[in-house]
Structure formats: structure tokens, C-alpha cells
Amino acid sequence: MTDAALVLSGVRKAYGKRVALAGLDLTAPRGAITGLVGPNGAGKTTCFGIVGGLLAPDAGHVDVLGRGRFDPATQAGRLGLLPQDAELPGHARVDGMLRYFARLQGLTRAAAEREVARVLDLMALRDRAHSRVRELSHGMRRRVAVAQALLGDPELVLLDEPTSGLDPHLVVSVRDVLRAQRDRGISLVVSSHVLSDLEAICDHVVFIEAGRAIKSGALAAVTGRGRIVRFALARPLVLATLQARLPDLVLHGNGSQLVVEAPPGSEIGALNQRVLRELLALDAGVLEMRLGHSLEEAYLDERGRSNLEPST
Amino acid sequence: MSAMPGVTKSGVRDVAVVAGYELGESLRSRRVLILALLFVGGAVAGTLAFVELLESLEASLAEALAVADPGKPGAVTAALMQSPEFLRMLGRLVRDEALARELAGLPPLALFYGWLGLTFMPVLVMLTAAETISAELGSGSARFSLLRTDRLSFSLGKLAGQTLLLAMGIASGALAVWVTGYATLGSFEASRSALWLGLLSVRIGVYSFAHVGLAVGLSHLTRSVPLSRALALGSLLLLGALWGIGRYNDVVREHAPGFADTLLAIVPRSHMLELWQPTLVDRLPALVVLLALGVVYFALGYNYRARRDA
């Protein structure tokens, strides 16, 4: 068994003249939540469609759970998918529809009943089990769509914008559900425009731009949480003064913002202690301290850098 | 994780699961309910109109012959249908004496039901089955199923679901005709009529299956529901035109007889008359060809979609 739940290499897909994926390379580790970050049209939805076997790639290699391309005839139930651009049938009743999906995954009637009850409980939808889909609010439909992706405890779950249109308290609840799935060993790949959502749950991120991955890695590495400490100061600081006191560290800053880069192999707690001691000694007035960049900053930095580089 | 107990999966099972859900959802959908009511209502109304026609004909006949009005209609017509004159007229009409004898031997109501079903069922089928696949492709809801089963099982399940729906529609139409006949016709042969309504229902079912295959096949060609409906109804017109050309266009028949025969072979209507043949051996070629046409129409549409993104 490989360590990756999902591997895409050099995957290309075009719709006529429009190129959706231009050689996408992507790896999603097992038992982790991987976030796909990118603008509209970056290729995230196409990527999910290809992984789910709904779209055929023009070129490249796809490996789902170490078994090559996903084949629903033999692997149904191992992969759950919430497609962004698919509507649940409006006239269907929620429980009947979920039961049908579960049965189609190969579950017996009794197992399907249990699974439907479980996912409805998970998404706090038990009281809407007998409702027709068209009677539900947008947020409820989204939760039903997430519920169908979790049917049968799949090993890999792909969720395209799972929190789109949800109320804030439900966003938190869905995030908790996804974390709980990850803690049970399920691998998840999640795309969202709300980067704070991804930052709150992801262990691994992939930035996608124009159908290619421009950066990927563990969230801590991509955002620099393991090597960068950022300070907001009450009073502007002369950087040279601090640099003289901490000659082994790389410091950046502009006035009341200070960024400290730790040397490779250093322990971030000890480094923080040293910097704080010096800042207090210099009476800089520390207002806030944060590890690394936010995911949004990291993404925008990388995007800016990628746009500056000549394309190959 | 993912070691879900009681997982059993096969293509045949998937077809059955899709068909069962398709049938259930179709029965629950308002549109199909309205169409079913139209068919049953149409069968009842048609039967009543047929009975009224018989009544009026028999009353006129009684008046002309200066005999007592026979009361409930049907008895005179049944006797009339056995007369040598009627048989001769029917023989000239269908150009087949054995077939004429078979038709004259049917209960009048069964004869009427057969005509009603074979004439109107294809139109109803096209209206109900036209969007079977296209609606799901258009909304994207097919993706939820196609993640769980292969495309062939999904499409076959849809075809099977629509075929079951058709069978239920035909059965309810036959029942409606029988009940109406029982209530209104004199000398109504209840068991013989029931037997013939059942036998003719099977033939109507096979004839309509060719159209189910056509409608579901066409439904693979587009993601647009209005377009799939237009394709379905347009195909009925086209098949009617092809039948007309193959059967009646003397120029085509004279100069390209093979082409005319091919046209007739691929149009279900060309095989309709054979369905009335008295023996199974005589009916069998038409039954087989109609079933094959349904499968081929379906397969052509499926093959188009199978090579494209879901």
C-alpha cells in the first residue's frame, strides 16, 4: 500500500480549445486532509471529475488508492465525491435517494439503512430525511450532497466546495465532521474558495493555477509555520538594532511588522523565547505573535511569484 | 474504514437497483402520473366512444330491419363479425384470409384495445421516456450514480425502469378497458376478453419496447430536456415518413427495392400488422425484430454517450 491516497502525474484535459488541466501533478497523502487552492477555472472541478472517473483525461496518469484509475464497477464505495456542478434530483426524497446510492455502492438493504441513518445524523439532517430535495434550502442540499459522499465510509473523499452557501455555524460543524473523518483514517481532498476554511482543517495543500500545481506540501511547510515567526509591534523598531542582538537569525520587517526566519533545524519554541526577550528589552511592545503566513498570504505570494516566472 | 459489511456488487444487481429506483421515482413524478391518467382516461373514454358507436350502429340496424332494439350493445356486432360478408371485407382489407379470420374471431373490445394500444402507446412512450437520461446529464445528477456503477449498468437500468413503467401503463390501460367493457357491453365475454386483452397487451408491450429503446437511446444524445423531447417526437414523425416512403413510394420501390425494404425493416410500424397473426410462429419474426430494434436504437444512443464525459 502506497502512502498516497491519490496521485496525478502530468494529467491533461481540454474542452475543445480551452485547456482545463495542463499537466497537473498532485499527491494527496493517506489519512490527511488535502486542500486544493486556486481561482475559478484553475481546473479543480475537472481534476475531481477525472479522479471520480466521470471525465476522461487526454493524457497523464491517475492513481486512486494504489489501484490506477477509478473504476466504479469494481471499486464503488471506496471513493466518495461531492461534485460542485451537479444537482441532486429535486423530486427525490432525501432518505430514498441516499438509500439508492448506498445500494448502488453494493450495500445490502440493512447496511444501506444503517448508513443512511449514520450520514444523516453526521450532517444533522435526520429531521429532513423524508423531505424532497427541492423543499430544502441551498445549505441543506449542500449538506445532503456532502452526506452522500460519506456513504459507506469511503477510503478517499473528494469534496468540491463543501461549505458553499452554508451558515457560519454549519461551516464549523462541517469542518468538525471532516476532521473527524480524517481522524478515523479517511483521506480527504477538499477545494474551497474560503481559504480560512481550508487553513482550519488541512494538513496538506496544493496551489493550482491554470491547470497546473504551482506549489504543494504540508500546510506547515507551505505557510512557513515551522520556520517563520511574525510579530506585530506597538512601536516601530530599528531592524539593525535587533539584528545586532540576534546575528544568527534572518530578520525582515517594516516599522511595526517583524518577520523572523529560523535557521534550519532550530526549535521554534526556543527561537521564539529568544526573540521575545530581545523585543521586550527594546521596549517594542509586542501586540501579536503568529507562526508563519496565513494560507491566503502564502497563496497570494506564490501566485505572484508564479506569474512573474516565465512560462515553460 | 471502507470494510463495509454486506457489500455485494454485480452488473445485473446494479441494473436492478437503477431500474427499481427509476420506476419508483417515475411513478412519484407528477408528469408521469398525469400521462398515466391520460392513458387510462383515454382507454376508458375510447372504450365508451367505441361502445356508443356500436350502440348507435346496432340501433340503426335494428330500425332498418324493423326488429326490436337489442338493448346493451355488442351482441349484434359480435354476430356480424362472424358473418361471411364481414370476413370477406376484412380479408380484402388486410390481404390475408387467415389474419382476417383471426381478427374476426376476437372479442370486439379486444380488437379495439389492440388498435388503441398500438396506435397511441408509442406517442405516450416518447413523452415519458424522452428525458430519461438527458435530464440527469443536464442537471449533473447522473454523476452521483456514475460514481457508483458503470455507464452500461446505469443506462440499462434506466431502460429497464422505463420498460417496467410501460408494462404497468399497458396493464392499467387493459384493466380500464375490461372494466369499462364489463360495465357497458351486452353479452360481454368476461374471461375471453380478459385473456385477449392480456395476450394483446404483451404484443403492445413488445411493439412499444422498440419505442422505449428509441426514446432512451435518443435521450443519450443531449443534455437538454426540451431537445430530447423534440428529438423523440421528431423521430416518430421521421419513422412515419420513412415507413410511408418504403411502403407507398412507387419510385423508390421500383428503382431501389432493397432500400425500400431496409427502410421498412428498421421502422417498427412495418411490423405492426404481423403482430395480429394467429399463430406464434407467424408472429415470432415481428416480435423478435421489434425487440431487436429497441435494443439497437438504445445501443446506438448509449454508444454515443459512452465515449463522452459524464
PDB file of N, CA and C in Angstrom, chain B residues 169-209:
ATOM      1  N   GLY B 169     -48.182   0.707 -17.340  1.00  0.00           N
ATOM      2  CA  GLY B 169     -49.124   1.565 -18.077  1.00  0.00           C
ATOM      3  C   GLY B 169     -50.046   0.727 -18.945  1.00  0.00           C
ATOM      4  N   ILE B 170     -49.480  -0.260 -19.652  1.00  0.00           N
ATOM      5  CA  ILE B 170     -50.288  -1.109 -20.541  1.00  0.00           C
ATOM      6  C   ILE B 170     -51.274  -1.951 -19.719  1.00  0.00           C
ATOM      7  N   ALA B 171     -50.768  -2.488 -18.599  1.00  0.00           N
ATOM      8  CA  ALA B 171     -51.644  -3.318 -17.756  1.00  0.00           C
ATOM      9  C   ALA B 171     -52.805  -2.499 -17.210  1.00  0.00           C
ATOM     10  N   SER B 172     -52.509  -1.278 -16.771  1.00  0.00           N
ATOM     11  CA  SER B 172     -53.605  -0.469 -16.211  1.00  0.00           C
ATOM     12  C   SER B 172     -54.581  -0.060 -17.315  1.00  0.00           C
ATOM     13  N   GLY B 173     -54.068   0.178 -18.535  1.00  0.00           N
ATOM     14  CA  GLY B 173     -54.945   0.508 -19.660  1.00  0.00           C
ATOM     15  C   GLY B 173     -55.857  -0.666 -19.989  1.00  0.00           C
ATOM     16  N   ALA B 174     -55.288  -1.885 -19.999  1.00  0.00           N
ATOM     17  CA  ALA B 174     -56.081  -3.082 -20.309  1.00  0.00           C
ATOM     18  C   ALA B 174     -57.165  -3.295 -19.258  1.00  0.00           C
ATOM     19  N   LEU B 175     -56.781  -3.082 -18.004  1.00  0.00           N
ATOM     20  CA  LEU B 175     -57.750  -3.246 -16.913  1.00  0.00           C
ATOM     21  C   LEU B 175     -58.890  -2.235 -17.056  1.00  0.00           C
ATOM     22  N   ALA B 176     -58.524  -1.001 -17.393  1.00  0.00           N
ATOM     23  CA  ALA B 176     -59.538   0.051 -17.547  1.00  0.00           C
ATOM     24  C   ALA B 176     -60.506  -0.308 -18.673  1.00  0.00           C
ATOM     25  N   VAL B 177     -59.957  -0.837 -19.774  1.00  0.00           N
ATOM     26  CA  VAL B 177     -60.811  -1.216 -20.913  1.00  0.00           C
ATOM     27  C   VAL B 177     -61.734  -2.368 -20.506  1.00  0.00           C
ATOM     28  N   TRP B 178     -61.196  -3.353 -19.807  1.00  0.00           N
ATOM     29  CA  TRP B 178     -62.004  -4.518 -19.404  1.00  0.00           C
ATOM     30  C   TRP B 178     -63.154  -4.088 -18.475  1.00  0.00           C
ATOM     31  N   VAL B 179     -62.823  -3.252 -17.490  1.00  0.00           N
ATOM     32  CA  VAL B 179     -63.851  -2.805 -16.536  1.00  0.00           C
ATOM     33  C   VAL B 179     -64.930  -2.004 -17.258  1.00  0.00           C
ATOM     34  N   THR B 180     -64.510  -1.135 -18.165  1.00  0.00           N
ATOM     35  CA  THR B 180     -65.478  -0.331 -18.905  1.00  0.00           C
ATOM     36  C   THR B 180     -66.361  -1.229 -19.777  1.00  0.00           C
ATOM     37  N   GLY B 181     -65.722  -2.205 -20.442  1.00  0.00           N
ATOM     38  CA  GLY B 181     -66.490  -3.117 -21.280  1.00  0.00           C
ATOM     39  C   GLY B 181     -67.472  -3.940 -20.457  1.00  0.00           C
ATOM     40  N   TYR B 182     -67.017  -4.417 -19.300  1.00  0.00           N
ATOM     41  CA  TYR B 182     -67.860  -5.222 -18.410  1.00  0.00           C
ATOM     42  C   TYR B 182     -69.099  -4.435 -17.982  1.00  0.00           C
ATOM     43  N   ALA B 183     -68.879  -3.146 -17.746  1.00  0.00           N
ATOM     44  CA  ALA B 183     -69.984  -2.323 -17.238  1.00  0.00           C
ATOM     45  C   ALA B 183     -70.935  -1.889 -18.336  1.00  0.00           C
ATOM     46  N   THR B 184     -70.472  -1.855 -19.577  1.00  0.00           N
ATOM     47  CA  THR B 184     -71.316  -1.224 -20.598  1.00  0.00           C
ATOM     48  C   THR B 184     -71.752  -2.140 -21.735  1.00  0.00           C
ATOM     49  N   LEU B 185     -71.009  -3.220 -21.998  1.00  0.00           N
ATOM     50  CA  LEU B 185     -71.337  -4.057 -23.165  1.00  0.00           C
ATOM     51  C   LEU B 185     -72.288  -5.197 -22.813  1.00  0.00           C
ATOM     52  N   GLY B 186     -73.218  -5.481 -23.742  1.00  0.00           N
ATOM     53  CA  GLY B 186     -74.068  -6.631 -23.570  1.00  0.00           C
ATOM     54  C   GLY B 186     -73.310  -7.862 -24.048  1.00  0.00           C
ATOM     55  N   SER B 187     -73.703  -9.031 -23.607  1.00  0.00           N
ATOM     56  CA  SER B 187     -73.049 -10.309 -23.951  1.00  0.00           C
ATOM     57  C   SER B 187     -71.529 -10.196 -23.886  1.00  0.00           C
ATOM     58  N   PHE B 188     -71.049  -9.560 -22.804  1.00  0.00           N
ATOM     59  CA  PHE B 188     -69.592  -9.363 -22.630  1.00  0.00           C
ATOM     60  C   PHE B 188     -68.972 -10.675 -22.163  1.00  0.00           C
ATOM     61  N   GLU B 189     -68.036 -11.172 -22.954  1.00  0.00           N
ATOM     62  CA  GLU B 189     -67.373 -12.428 -22.576  1.00  0.00           C
ATOM     63  C   GLU B 189     -66.212 -12.085 -21.652  1.00  0.00           C
ATOM     64  N   ALA B 190     -66.486 -12.089 -20.374  1.00  0.00           N
ATOM     65  CA  ALA B 190     -65.520 -11.555 -19.396  1.00  0.00           C
ATOM     66  C   ALA B 190     -64.167 -12.268 -19.445  1.00  0.00           C
ATOM     67  N   SER B 191     -64.208 -13.607 -19.377  1.00  0.00           N
ATOM     68  CA  SER B 191     -62.919 -14.307 -19.294  1.00  0.00           C
ATOM     69  C   SER B 191     -62.204 -14.309 -20.642  1.00  0.00           C
ATOM     70  N   ARG B 192     -62.974 -14.480 -21.724  1.00  0.00           N
ATOM     71  CA  ARG B 192     -62.332 -14.498 -23.043  1.00  0.00           C
ATOM     72  C   ARG B 192     -61.755 -13.112 -23.366  1.00  0.00           C
ATOM     73  N   SER B 193     -62.481 -12.087 -23.001  1.00  0.00           N
ATOM     74  CA  SER B 193     -61.977 -10.724 -23.236  1.00  0.00           C
ATOM     75  C   SER B 193     -60.723 -10.482 -22.407  1.00  0.00           C
ATOM     76  N   ALA B 194     -60.752 -10.952 -21.150  1.00  0.00           N
ATOM     77  CA  ALA B 194     -59.585 -10.753 -20.280  1.00  0.00           C
ATOM     78  C   ALA B 194     -58.368 -11.451 -20.878  1.00  0.00           C
ATOM     79  N   LEU B 195     -58.601 -12.689 -21.381  1.00  0.00           N
ATOM     80  CA  LEU B 195     -57.493 -13.433 -21.990  1.00  0.00           C
ATOM     81  C   LEU B 195     -56.920 -12.670 -23.185  1.00  0.00           C
ATOM     82  N   TRP B 196     -57.824 -12.190 -24.052  1.00  0.00           N
ATOM     83  CA  TRP B 196     -57.349 -11.500 -25.251  1.00  0.00           C
ATOM     84  C   TRP B 196     -56.699 -10.146 -24.923  1.00  0.00           C
ATOM     85  N   LEU B 197     -57.259  -9.477 -23.941  1.00  0.00           N
ATOM     86  CA  LEU B 197     -56.628  -8.192 -23.532  1.00  0.00           C
ATOM     87  C   LEU B 197     -55.213  -8.463 -23.026  1.00  0.00           C
ATOM     88  N   GLY B 198     -55.076  -9.578 -22.283  1.00  0.00           N
ATOM     89  CA  GLY B 198     -53.737  -9.933 -21.780  1.00  0.00           C
ATOM     90  C   GLY B 198     -52.779 -10.266 -22.912  1.00  0.00           C
ATOM     91  N   LEU B 199     -53.260 -11.108 -23.862  1.00  0.00           N
ATOM     92  CA  LEU B 199     -52.393 -11.503 -24.984  1.00  0.00           C
ATOM     93  C   LEU B 199     -52.004 -10.288 -25.833  1.00  0.00           C
ATOM     94  N   LEU B 200     -52.987  -9.439 -26.080  1.00  0.00           N
ATOM     95  CA  LEU B 200     -52.684  -8.257 -26.896  1.00  0.00           C
ATOM     96  C   LEU B 200     -51.776  -7.283 -26.140  1.00  0.00           C
ATOM     97  N   SER B 201     -51.898  -7.271 -24.805  1.00  0.00           N
ATOM     98  CA  SER B 201     -51.028  -6.391 -24.003  1.00  0.00           C
ATOM     99  C   SER B 201     -49.564  -6.752 -24.207  1.00  0.00           C
ATOM    100  N   VAL B 202     -49.290  -8.064 -24.285  1.00  0.00           N
ATOM    101  CA  VAL B 202     -47.899  -8.499 -24.500  1.00  0.00           C
ATOM    102  C   VAL B 202     -47.407  -7.969 -25.846  1.00  0.00           C
ATOM    103  N   ARG B 203     -48.269  -8.079 -26.880  1.00  0.00           N
ATOM    104  CA  ARG B 203     -47.855  -7.615 -28.215  1.00  0.00           C
ATOM    105  C   ARG B 203     -47.673  -6.093 -28.224  1.00  0.00           C
ATOM    106  N   ILE B 204     -48.577  -5.399 -27.559  1.00  0.00           N
ATOM    107  CA  ILE B 204     -48.433  -3.929 -27.486  1.00  0.00           C
ATOM    108  C   ILE B 204     -47.136  -3.587 -26.740  1.00  0.00           C
ATOM    109  N   GLY B 205     -46.857  -4.376 -25.701  1.00  0.00           N
ATOM    110  CA  GLY B 205     -45.637  -4.150 -24.925  1.00  0.00           C
ATOM    111  C   GLY B 205     -44.392  -4.312 -25.779  1.00  0.00           C
ATOM    112  N   VAL B 206     -44.361  -5.367 -26.580  1.00  0.00           N
ATOM    113  CA  VAL B 206     -43.183  -5.604 -27.440  1.00  0.00           C
ATOM    114  C   VAL B 206     -43.073  -4.475 -28.483  1.00  0.00           C
ATOM    115  N   TYR B 207     -44.208  -4.124 -29.069  1.00  0.00           N
ATOM    116  CA  TYR B 207     -44.204  -3.043 -30.070  1.00  0.00           C
ATOM    117  C   TYR B 207     -43.718  -1.737 -29.428  1.00  0.00           C
ATOM    118  N   SER B 208     -44.192  -1.473 -28.221  1.00  0.00           N
ATOM    119  CA  SER B 208     -43.809  -0.229 -27.549  1.00  0.00           C
ATOM    120  C   SER B 208     -42.364  -0.272 -27.070  1.00  0.00           C
ATOM    121  N   PHE B 209     -41.853  -1.480 -26.788  1.00  0.00           N
ATOM    122  CA  PHE B 209     -40.458  -1.574 -26.336  1.00  0.00           C
ATOM    123  C   PHE B 209     -39.506  -1.013 -27.395  1.00  0.00           C
TER     124      PHE B 209
END
